[in-house]
mmCIF file of C-alpha atoms and ligand atoms in Angstrom:
data_model
loop_
_atom_site.group_PDB
_atom_site.id
_atom_site.type_symbol
_atom_site.label_atom_id
_atom_site.label_comp_id
_atom_site.label_asym_id
_atom_site.label_seq_id
_atom_site.Cartn_x
_atom_site.Cartn_y
_atom_site.Cartn_z
ATOM 1 C CA MET A 23 112.256 106.297 98.994
ATOM 2 C CA ILE A 24 112.421 109.936 98.684
ATOM 3 C CA LEU A 25 112.070 111.078 95.056
ATOM 4 C CA SER A 26 114.341 113.526 93.195
ATOM 5 C CA GLY A 27 112.956 116.076 90.273
ATOM 6 C CA ALA A 28 114.217 113.580 87.851
ATOM 7 C CA ALA A 29 112.192 110.343 89.382
ATOM 8 C CA ARG A 30 110.684 108.081 86.835
ATOM 9 C CA LEU A 31 107.335 107.706 86.560
ATOM 10 C CA ALA A 32 104.498 104.656 85.826
ATOM 11 C CA GLY A 33 101.806 103.285 87.328
ATOM 12 C CA VAL A 34 98.990 100.918 86.370
ATOM 13 C CA MET A 35 95.319 102.156 84.791
ATOM 14 C CA GLY A 36 92.646 100.067 85.748
ATOM 15 C CA TRP A 37 88.837 100.501 86.622
ATOM 16 C CA PRO A 38 88.383 99.486 89.767
ATOM 17 C CA VAL A 39 92.410 99.066 90.521
ATOM 18 C CA ALA A 40 92.425 99.442 94.482
ATOM 19 C CA HIS A 41 92.946 95.662 94.541
ATOM 20 C CA SER A 42 95.733 95.624 92.130
ATOM 21 C CA LEU A 43 98.787 93.712 93.811
ATOM 22 C CA SER A 44 101.296 95.752 90.711
ATOM 23 C CA PRO A 45 102.129 99.049 92.856
ATOM 24 C CA ARG A 46 103.281 96.846 95.755
ATOM 25 C CA LEU A 47 105.046 94.719 93.531
ATOM 26 C CA HIS A 48 106.779 97.474 91.183
ATOM 27 C CA GLY A 49 107.544 99.243 94.845
ATOM 28 C CA TYR A 50 109.492 96.180 95.919
ATOM 29 C CA TRP A 51 111.449 96.309 92.703
ATOM 30 C CA LEU A 52 112.118 100.237 92.918
ATOM 31 C CA ARG A 53 113.080 99.880 96.746
ATOM 32 C CA HIS A 54 114.823 96.820 95.926
ATOM 33 C CA HIS A 55 117.240 98.471 93.452
ATOM 34 C CA GLY A 56 117.384 101.750 95.137
ATOM 35 C CA ILE A 57 115.774 103.536 91.888
ATOM 36 C CA ASP A 58 114.909 106.889 92.049
ATOM 37 C CA GLY A 59 111.023 106.318 90.609
ATOM 38 C CA ALA A 60 107.516 105.852 91.554
ATOM 39 C CA TYR A 61 104.480 103.657 90.261
ATOM 40 C CA LEU A 62 101.143 104.709 91.167
ATOM 41 C CA PRO A 63 97.876 103.156 91.195
ATOM 42 C CA LEU A 64 95.890 104.776 88.651
ATOM 43 C CA PRO A 65 92.024 104.861 88.677
ATOM 44 C CA VAL A 66 90.323 105.233 85.313
ATOM 45 C CA ARG A 67 86.856 105.144 84.112
ATOM 46 C CA PRO A 68 86.314 103.291 81.238
ATOM 47 C CA GLU A 69 85.079 106.553 79.234
ATOM 48 C CA ALA A 70 87.858 108.443 80.211
ATOM 49 C CA PHE A 71 90.751 105.901 79.206
ATOM 50 C CA GLU A 72 92.064 107.595 76.255
ATOM 51 C CA ARG A 73 92.210 110.996 77.755
ATOM 52 C CA ALA A 74 94.121 109.576 80.760
ATOM 53 C CA LEU A 75 96.383 108.210 78.532
ATOM 54 C CA ASP A 76 97.119 111.082 76.572
ATOM 55 C CA SER A 77 97.598 112.901 80.286
ATOM 56 C CA LEU A 78 99.814 110.462 81.502
ATOM 57 C CA ALA A 79 102.233 110.704 78.351
ATOM 58 C CA ALA A 80 101.824 114.946 78.788
ATOM 59 C CA LEU A 81 102.859 114.274 82.367
ATOM 60 C CA GLY A 82 106.307 112.178 81.690
ATOM 61 C CA PHE A 83 105.315 109.193 82.619
ATOM 62 C CA ARG A 84 107.711 106.394 81.024
ATOM 63 C CA GLY A 85 104.941 104.190 80.472
ATOM 64 C CA VAL A 86 101.817 102.319 82.219
ATOM 65 C CA ASN A 87 100.464 99.008 82.562
ATOM 66 C CA VAL A 88 97.069 98.426 82.116
ATOM 67 C CA THR A 89 94.506 96.053 83.613
ATOM 68 C CA LEU A 90 90.515 95.569 83.151
ATOM 69 C CA PRO A 91 88.710 96.528 81.579
ATOM 70 C CA HIS A 92 91.159 98.759 79.842
ATOM 71 C CA LYS A 93 93.022 95.934 77.770
ATOM 72 C CA PRO A 94 91.170 96.160 74.353
ATOM 73 C CA ALA A 95 90.679 99.721 74.573
ATOM 74 C CA ALA A 96 94.547 100.209 75.038
ATOM 75 C CA LEU A 97 94.866 97.914 71.696
ATOM 76 C CA ALA A 98 92.811 100.251 69.938
ATOM 77 C CA ALA A 99 94.607 103.727 71.541
ATOM 78 C CA CYS A 100 98.602 102.730 71.041
ATOM 79 C CA ASP A 101 100.210 104.256 68.203
ATOM 80 C CA SER A 102 101.546 100.943 67.518
ATOM 81 C CA VAL A 103 101.192 97.107 68.780
ATOM 82 C CA ASP A 104 103.454 94.501 68.672
ATOM 83 C CA ALA A 105 102.658 91.077 66.927
ATOM 84 C CA VAL A 106 102.075 89.539 70.162
ATOM 85 C CA ALA A 107 99.544 92.075 71.630
ATOM 86 C CA ALA A 108 97.552 92.299 68.298
ATOM 87 C CA ARG A 109 97.366 88.243 68.325
ATOM 88 C CA ILE A 110 96.144 88.408 71.912
ATOM 89 C CA GLY A 111 94.050 91.248 70.946
ATOM 90 C CA ALA A 112 94.815 92.934 74.201
ATOM 91 C CA VAL A 113 97.438 95.690 75.320
ATOM 92 C CA ASN A 114 98.698 95.253 79.089
ATOM 93 C CA THR A 115 102.113 97.277 78.999
ATOM 94 C CA ILE A 116 102.698 100.629 77.221
ATOM 95 C CA VAL A 117 106.110 102.740 76.546
ATOM 96 C CA PHE A 118 105.881 106.453 76.398
ATOM 97 C CA GLU A 119 108.453 107.437 73.742
ATOM 98 C CA ASP A 120 109.194 110.086 71.367
ATOM 99 C CA GLY A 121 105.625 110.937 71.663
ATOM 100 C CA LYS A 122 104.139 107.867 70.652
ATOM 101 C CA ALA A 123 102.594 105.045 73.128
ATOM 102 C CA LEU A 124 103.935 101.544 71.817
ATOM 103 C CA GLY A 125 101.536 98.664 72.928
ATOM 104 C CA SER A 126 102.968 95.485 74.057
ATOM 105 C CA ASN A 127 101.168 92.089 76.165
ATOM 106 C CA SER A 128 103.137 90.464 78.475
ATOM 107 C CA ASP A 129 100.742 88.207 79.776
ATOM 108 C CA ALA A 130 101.965 85.112 77.469
ATOM 109 C CA TYR A 131 105.742 85.765 78.266
ATOM 110 C CA GLY A 132 104.738 85.654 81.896
ATOM 111 C CA PHE A 133 102.510 82.562 81.522
ATOM 112 C CA LEU A 134 105.523 80.775 79.999
ATOM 113 C CA GLU A 135 108.256 82.223 82.099
ATOM 114 C CA HIS A 136 106.509 81.140 85.501
ATOM 115 C CA LEU A 137 105.915 77.611 83.958
ATOM 116 C CA ARG A 138 109.567 77.187 82.918
ATOM 117 C CA GLN A 139 111.010 78.755 86.297
ATOM 118 C CA SER A 140 108.595 76.066 88.507
ATOM 119 C CA LEU A 141 108.995 72.926 86.280
ATOM 120 C CA PRO A 142 112.473 73.592 84.525
ATOM 121 C CA ALA A 143 112.199 69.739 83.015
ATOM 122 C CA TRP A 144 108.672 70.931 81.576
ATOM 123 C CA ARG A 145 108.958 70.293 77.855
ATOM 124 C CA ALA A 146 106.716 71.800 75.195
ATOM 125 C CA ASP A 147 106.788 68.993 73.290
ATOM 126 C CA ALA A 148 106.003 66.443 75.853
ATOM 127 C CA GLY A 149 102.212 66.646 74.663
ATOM 128 C CA PRO A 150 98.701 68.545 73.640
ATOM 129 C CA ALA A 151 97.747 70.874 76.342
ATOM 130 C CA VAL A 152 93.964 71.195 77.416
ATOM 131 C CA VAL A 153 93.264 74.910 78.349
ATOM 132 C CA LEU A 154 89.833 75.612 80.428
ATOM 133 C CA GLY A 155 88.040 78.710 79.596
ATOM 134 C CA ALA A 156 88.057 80.885 76.394
ATOM 135 C CA GLY A 157 88.367 84.424 77.709
ATOM 136 C CA GLY A 158 91.058 87.337 77.676
ATOM 137 C CA ALA A 159 93.751 85.175 79.465
ATOM 138 C CA ALA A 160 93.082 82.087 77.601
ATOM 139 C CA ARG A 161 93.932 83.887 74.470
ATOM 140 C CA ALA A 162 97.166 84.712 76.242
ATOM 141 C CA VAL A 163 97.546 81.340 77.151
ATOM 142 C CA ALA A 164 97.228 79.852 73.905
ATOM 143 C CA VAL A 165 99.592 82.179 72.092
ATOM 144 C CA ALA A 166 102.395 81.281 74.540
ATOM 145 C CA LEU A 167 101.720 77.603 74.111
ATOM 146 C CA ILE A 168 101.743 77.902 70.213
ATOM 147 C CA ASP A 169 104.941 80.278 70.213
ATOM 148 C CA ALA A 170 106.498 77.730 72.547
ATOM 149 C CA GLY A 171 105.875 74.403 69.996
ATOM 150 C CA VAL A 172 103.000 72.625 71.993
ATOM 151 C CA PRO A 173 101.939 70.080 69.543
ATOM 152 C CA GLY A 174 98.184 70.817 69.592
ATOM 153 C CA ILE A 175 95.974 72.865 72.086
ATOM 154 C CA ARG A 176 92.521 71.406 73.151
ATOM 155 C CA ILE A 177 90.264 74.167 74.261
ATOM 156 C CA ALA A 178 87.404 73.421 76.829
ATOM 157 C CA THR A 179 84.986 76.090 77.828
ATOM 158 C CA ARG A 180 81.388 76.118 78.892
ATOM 159 C CA SER A 181 80.347 78.189 75.733
ATOM 160 C CA ALA A 182 80.839 75.735 72.731
ATOM 161 C CA GLU A 183 80.521 79.159 70.347
ATOM 162 C CA ARG A 184 83.666 81.046 72.452
ATOM 163 C CA ALA A 185 85.843 77.833 72.290
ATOM 164 C CA ALA A 186 85.426 77.323 68.613
ATOM 165 C CA ALA A 187 85.661 81.115 68.232
ATOM 166 C CA LEU A 188 89.264 81.082 70.099
ATOM 167 C CA ALA A 189 90.560 78.008 68.311
ATOM 168 C CA SER A 190 89.713 79.293 65.092
ATOM 169 C CA SER A 191 91.133 82.579 65.635
ATOM 170 C CA LEU A 192 94.580 81.651 66.209
ATOM 171 C CA ASP A 193 97.290 80.441 64.058
ATOM 172 C CA GLY A 194 97.899 76.975 65.540
ATOM 173 C CA THR A 195 96.753 73.411 65.971
ATOM 174 C CA LEU A 196 93.649 74.226 68.203
ATOM 175 C CA SER A 197 90.915 71.976 68.437
ATOM 176 C CA THR A 198 87.745 72.015 70.847
ATOM 177 C CA VAL A 199 86.556 69.341 73.444
ATOM 178 C CA ALA A 200 83.269 69.403 75.662
ATOM 179 C CA TRP A 201 82.813 70.992 78.940
ATOM 180 C CA PRO A 202 83.576 69.665 81.428
ATOM 181 C CA PRO A 203 86.608 68.116 79.662
ATOM 182 C CA PRO A 204 85.815 64.153 79.835
ATOM 183 C CA PRO A 205 88.732 61.916 80.767
ATOM 184 C CA ALA A 206 89.313 60.839 76.997
ATOM 185 C CA ALA A 207 90.146 64.641 76.270
ATOM 186 C CA LEU A 208 93.028 64.441 78.525
ATOM 187 C CA ALA A 209 94.320 61.515 77.481
ATOM 188 C CA ASP A 210 98.389 62.130 76.409
ATOM 189 C CA ALA A 211 98.173 65.576 77.521
ATOM 190 C CA GLY A 212 101.279 67.061 78.787
ATOM 191 C CA LEU A 213 99.756 70.046 80.523
ATOM 192 C CA LEU A 214 96.307 71.269 81.905
ATOM 193 C CA VAL A 215 95.818 75.120 82.569
ATOM 194 C CA ASN A 216 92.881 76.759 83.868
ATOM 195 C CA THR A 217 92.136 80.030 82.698
ATOM 196 C CA THR A 218 88.296 80.014 83.752
ATOM 197 C CA SER A 219 87.727 82.406 87.014
ATOM 198 C CA LEU A 220 86.437 79.199 88.714
ATOM 199 C CA GLY A 221 88.473 78.426 91.943
ATOM 200 C CA MET A 222 89.017 82.177 92.626
ATOM 201 C CA THR A 223 87.758 83.477 96.023
ATOM 202 C CA GLY A 224 84.277 84.187 95.868
ATOM 203 C CA GLN A 225 83.359 81.557 92.631
ATOM 204 C CA PRO A 226 82.365 78.595 92.674
ATOM 205 C CA PRO A 227 85.574 75.766 92.842
ATOM 206 C CA LEU A 228 86.665 73.968 89.396
ATOM 207 C CA THR A 229 85.764 70.266 90.091
ATOM 208 C CA ILE A 230 87.090 68.125 86.970
ATOM 209 C CA ASP A 231 87.920 64.221 86.806
ATOM 210 C CA LEU A 232 91.437 64.358 86.283
ATOM 211 C CA SER A 233 91.631 60.526 86.133
ATOM 212 C CA GLY A 234 92.637 60.687 81.988
ATOM 213 C CA LEU A 235 95.445 62.892 82.649
ATOM 214 C CA PRO A 236 98.490 61.010 82.329
ATOM 215 C CA ALA A 237 101.215 60.599 85.076
ATOM 216 C CA GLY A 238 103.563 63.466 84.782
ATOM 217 C CA ALA A 239 101.706 65.796 82.897
ATOM 218 C CA ALA A 240 101.729 69.268 84.787
ATOM 219 C CA VAL A 241 98.254 71.158 86.083
ATOM 220 C CA TYR A 242 98.702 74.950 86.158
ATOM 221 C CA ASP A 243 96.292 77.104 87.534
ATOM 222 C CA ILE A 244 96.445 80.742 86.740
ATOM 223 C CA VAL A 245 94.022 81.804 89.443
ATOM 224 C CA TYR A 246 96.141 83.227 92.053
ATOM 225 C CA ASN A 247 93.502 84.169 94.905
ATOM 226 C CA PRO A 248 93.641 81.579 96.903
ATOM 227 C CA LEU A 249 96.801 80.292 95.653
ATOM 228 C CA GLU A 250 96.150 76.791 96.485
ATOM 229 C CA THR A 251 92.943 76.346 94.445
ATOM 230 C CA ALA A 252 90.985 72.734 94.462
ATOM 231 C CA LEU A 253 92.233 72.062 91.500
ATOM 232 C CA LEU A 254 95.850 72.105 92.446
ATOM 233 C CA ALA A 255 95.347 70.356 95.388
ATOM 234 C CA GLU A 256 93.757 67.233 93.372
ATOM 235 C CA ALA A 257 96.446 67.520 91.114
ATOM 236 C CA ARG A 258 99.182 67.044 93.721
ATOM 237 C CA ARG A 259 97.225 64.567 95.493
ATOM 238 C CA ARG A 260 97.370 62.568 92.400
ATOM 239 C CA GLY A 261 100.977 63.124 92.110
ATOM 240 C CA HIS A 262 101.124 65.781 89.040
ATOM 241 C CA PRO A 263 103.435 68.524 89.217
ATOM 242 C CA ALA A 264 101.696 71.614 90.010
ATOM 243 C CA VAL A 265 101.946 75.408 89.256
ATOM 244 C CA ASP A 266 100.027 78.460 90.892
ATOM 245 C CA GLY A 267 99.085 81.605 89.252
ATOM 246 C CA LEU A 268 101.016 84.250 91.203
ATOM 247 C CA GLY A 269 104.047 83.709 89.377
ATOM 248 C CA MET A 270 102.228 84.858 86.037
ATOM 249 C CA LEU A 271 101.398 87.959 87.607
ATOM 250 C CA LEU A 272 104.885 88.731 88.770
ATOM 251 C CA HIS A 273 106.748 87.392 85.575
ATOM 252 C CA GLN A 274 104.485 89.625 83.114
ATOM 253 C CA ALA A 275 105.444 92.620 85.006
ATOM 254 C CA ARG A 276 109.398 92.403 84.344
ATOM 255 C CA PRO A 277 109.395 93.638 80.968
ATOM 256 C CA GLY A 278 107.377 96.756 81.701
ATOM 257 C CA PHE A 279 109.779 97.505 84.716
ATOM 258 C CA ALA A 280 112.809 96.992 83.048
ATOM 259 C CA ARG A 281 111.728 99.832 80.073
ATOM 260 C CA TRP A 282 110.920 102.001 82.077
ATOM 261 C CA PHE A 283 113.212 102.029 85.033
ATOM 262 C CA GLY A 284 116.165 100.847 83.115
ATOM 263 C CA VAL A 285 116.739 97.506 85.380
ATOM 264 C CA GLU A 286 115.834 93.926 84.649
ATOM 265 C CA PRO A 287 114.059 92.869 87.714
ATOM 266 C CA GLU A 288 113.855 89.544 89.062
ATOM 267 C CA VAL A 289 111.143 86.992 90.663
ATOM 268 C CA THR A 290 112.501 85.450 93.586
ATOM 269 C CA GLU A 291 110.984 83.714 96.889
ATOM 270 C CA ASP A 292 111.734 86.964 98.719
ATOM 271 C CA LEU A 293 109.001 89.116 96.540
ATOM 272 C CA ARG A 294 106.422 86.284 96.742
ATOM 273 C CA ARG A 295 106.868 85.926 100.136
ATOM 274 C CA PHE A 296 106.565 89.711 100.602
ATOM 275 C CA LEU A 297 103.311 89.626 98.410
ATOM 276 C CA LEU A 298 101.499 86.953 99.837
ATOM 277 C CA GLY A 299 102.376 88.487 103.305
ATOM 278 C CA ALA A 300 99.955 91.752 101.728
HETATM 279 N N1 NAP B 650 97.938 84.995 86.942
HETATM 280 C C1 NAP B 650 97.728 86.029 86.316
HETATM 281 O O1 NAP B 650 98.835 86.732 86.025
HETATM 282 C C2 NAP B 650 96.331 85.913 85.768
HETATM 283 C C3 NAP B 650 96.303 87.136 84.401
HETATM 284 C C4 NAP B 650 94.965 86.689 83.814
HETATM 285 C C5 NAP B 650 93.968 86.466 84.572
HETATM 286 N N2 NAP B 650 94.263 85.555 85.360
HETATM 287 C C6 NAP B 650 92.751 84.981 85.933
HETATM 288 O O2 NAP B 650 92.310 84.340 85.201
HETATM 289 C C7 NAP B 650 90.988 84.133 85.410
HETATM 290 C C8 NAP B 650 90.259 84.581 84.073
HETATM 291 O O3 NAP B 650 90.708 85.655 83.507
HETATM 292 P P1 NAP B 650 89.873 86.404 82.352
HETATM 293 O O4 NAP B 650 90.820 87.710 82.225
HETATM 294 O O5 NAP B 650 90.424 85.326 80.849
HETATM 295 O O6 NAP B 650 88.371 86.290 82.700
HETATM 296 P P2 NAP B 650 87.345 86.415 81.245
HETATM 297 O O7 NAP B 650 87.662 87.031 79.929
HETATM 298 O O8 NAP B 650 86.092 87.062 81.787
HETATM 299 O O9 NAP B 650 87.035 84.735 81.131
HETATM 300 C C9 NAP B 650 86.736 84.038 82.279
HETATM 301 C C10 NAP B 650 86.386 82.499 81.539
HETATM 302 O O10 NAP B 650 86.042 81.827 82.540
HETATM 303 C C11 NAP B 650 84.751 80.906 82.403
HETATM 304 N N3 NAP B 650 83.980 80.954 83.329
HETATM 305 C C12 NAP B 650 83.573 81.971 84.428
HETATM 306 N N4 NAP B 650 82.469 81.298 85.103
HETATM 307 C C13 NAP B 650 82.288 80.239 84.763
HETATM 308 C C14 NAP B 650 81.480 79.083 85.323
HETATM 309 N N5 NAP B 650 80.846 79.304 86.384
HETATM 310 N N6 NAP B 650 81.743 77.688 84.539
HETATM 311 C C15 NAP B 650 82.425 77.548 83.810
HETATM 312 N N7 NAP B 650 83.293 78.487 83.153
HETATM 313 C C16 NAP B 650 83.262 79.938 83.762
HETATM 314 C C17 NAP B 650 84.085 81.977 81.320
HETATM 315 O O11 NAP B 650 83.286 81.322 80.598
HETATM 316 P P3 NAP B 650 81.997 82.015 79.643
HETATM 317 O O12 NAP B 650 83.050 82.867 78.311
HETATM 318 O O13 NAP B 650 81.396 81.179 78.992
HETATM 319 O O14 NAP B 650 81.623 83.004 80.415
HETATM 320 C C18 NAP B 650 85.399 82.280 80.552
HETATM 321 O O15 NAP B 650 85.830 81.410 79.304
HETATM 322 C C19 NAP B 650 90.494 85.192 86.520
HETATM 323 O O16 NAP B 650 90.384 84.574 87.922
HETATM 324 C C20 NAP B 650 91.649 85.942 86.724
HETATM 325 O O17 NAP B 650 92.069 86.424 87.928
HETATM 326 C C21 NAP B 650 95.256 85.431 86.386
#
């Protein structure tokens, strides 16, 4: 796409950022919709975050995505943040408007949209959810599940302190269970979600006993590299509906794209194929 002088600009701030799929993802949508705009990788050292954010606003950027390690810093740097970002404690999407940086967090939205698109029959009231991990992604997943109306969330993570801190810091019915979760901790659950980095390329696999999980309970692994983790393979083998992590990444990008470029983008099979061919 050849840009005009009025091209709309956005990008992703991270350190490092070279591995990010976001420039290809937004680039696909820009080309698909024939938009006069660009979405750039923006490598920004942690100590330069605030300065870089001010500079992008001064350069006329419409806004930015923020990825590791800047998400908590973005929460502090924005002029205002929405309620979801405040509860998650991190900002991943910023819109520059009238000289202000407006922060939000679309990870919870992306998580739930992908679940609903992948498993239209999934119902929040089917039973409690078991969430593995208590890091940044776990907070977003827990907020999504609370807001969806899941009747209870059981947090299982290797650090009992982190599990308790997450459970007590959110306004829903959260409890903690042992790590790794024993079969009894999965009883009557409607959903099991892995938010740990286990199973990711370069990390040990996540191996937990799924025998306690009721038939029909869904298993969602937010790790997307590889797409088919050992957890998902085992879930499919046992007949559970399985949801991979790529769609969460794709759906979380939609609100920012819509705000910066003025078009509601869609997550399609063609987009997934394009990104998997990367
Ligand atoms: N699909 C998406 O859009 C999406 C979005 C965000 C993140 N993710 C993926 O989600 C994963 C977590 O991201 P994050 O930002 O939440 O990371 P994080 O804040 O570092 O949290 C990682 C979690 O994994 C646990 N963990 C790490 N190694 C472990 C091990 N050997 N045994 C047991 N638990 C272990 C950590 O436990 P401790 O607290 O004890 O260290 C922590 O609870 C990453 O793979 C990331 O790529 C995907």
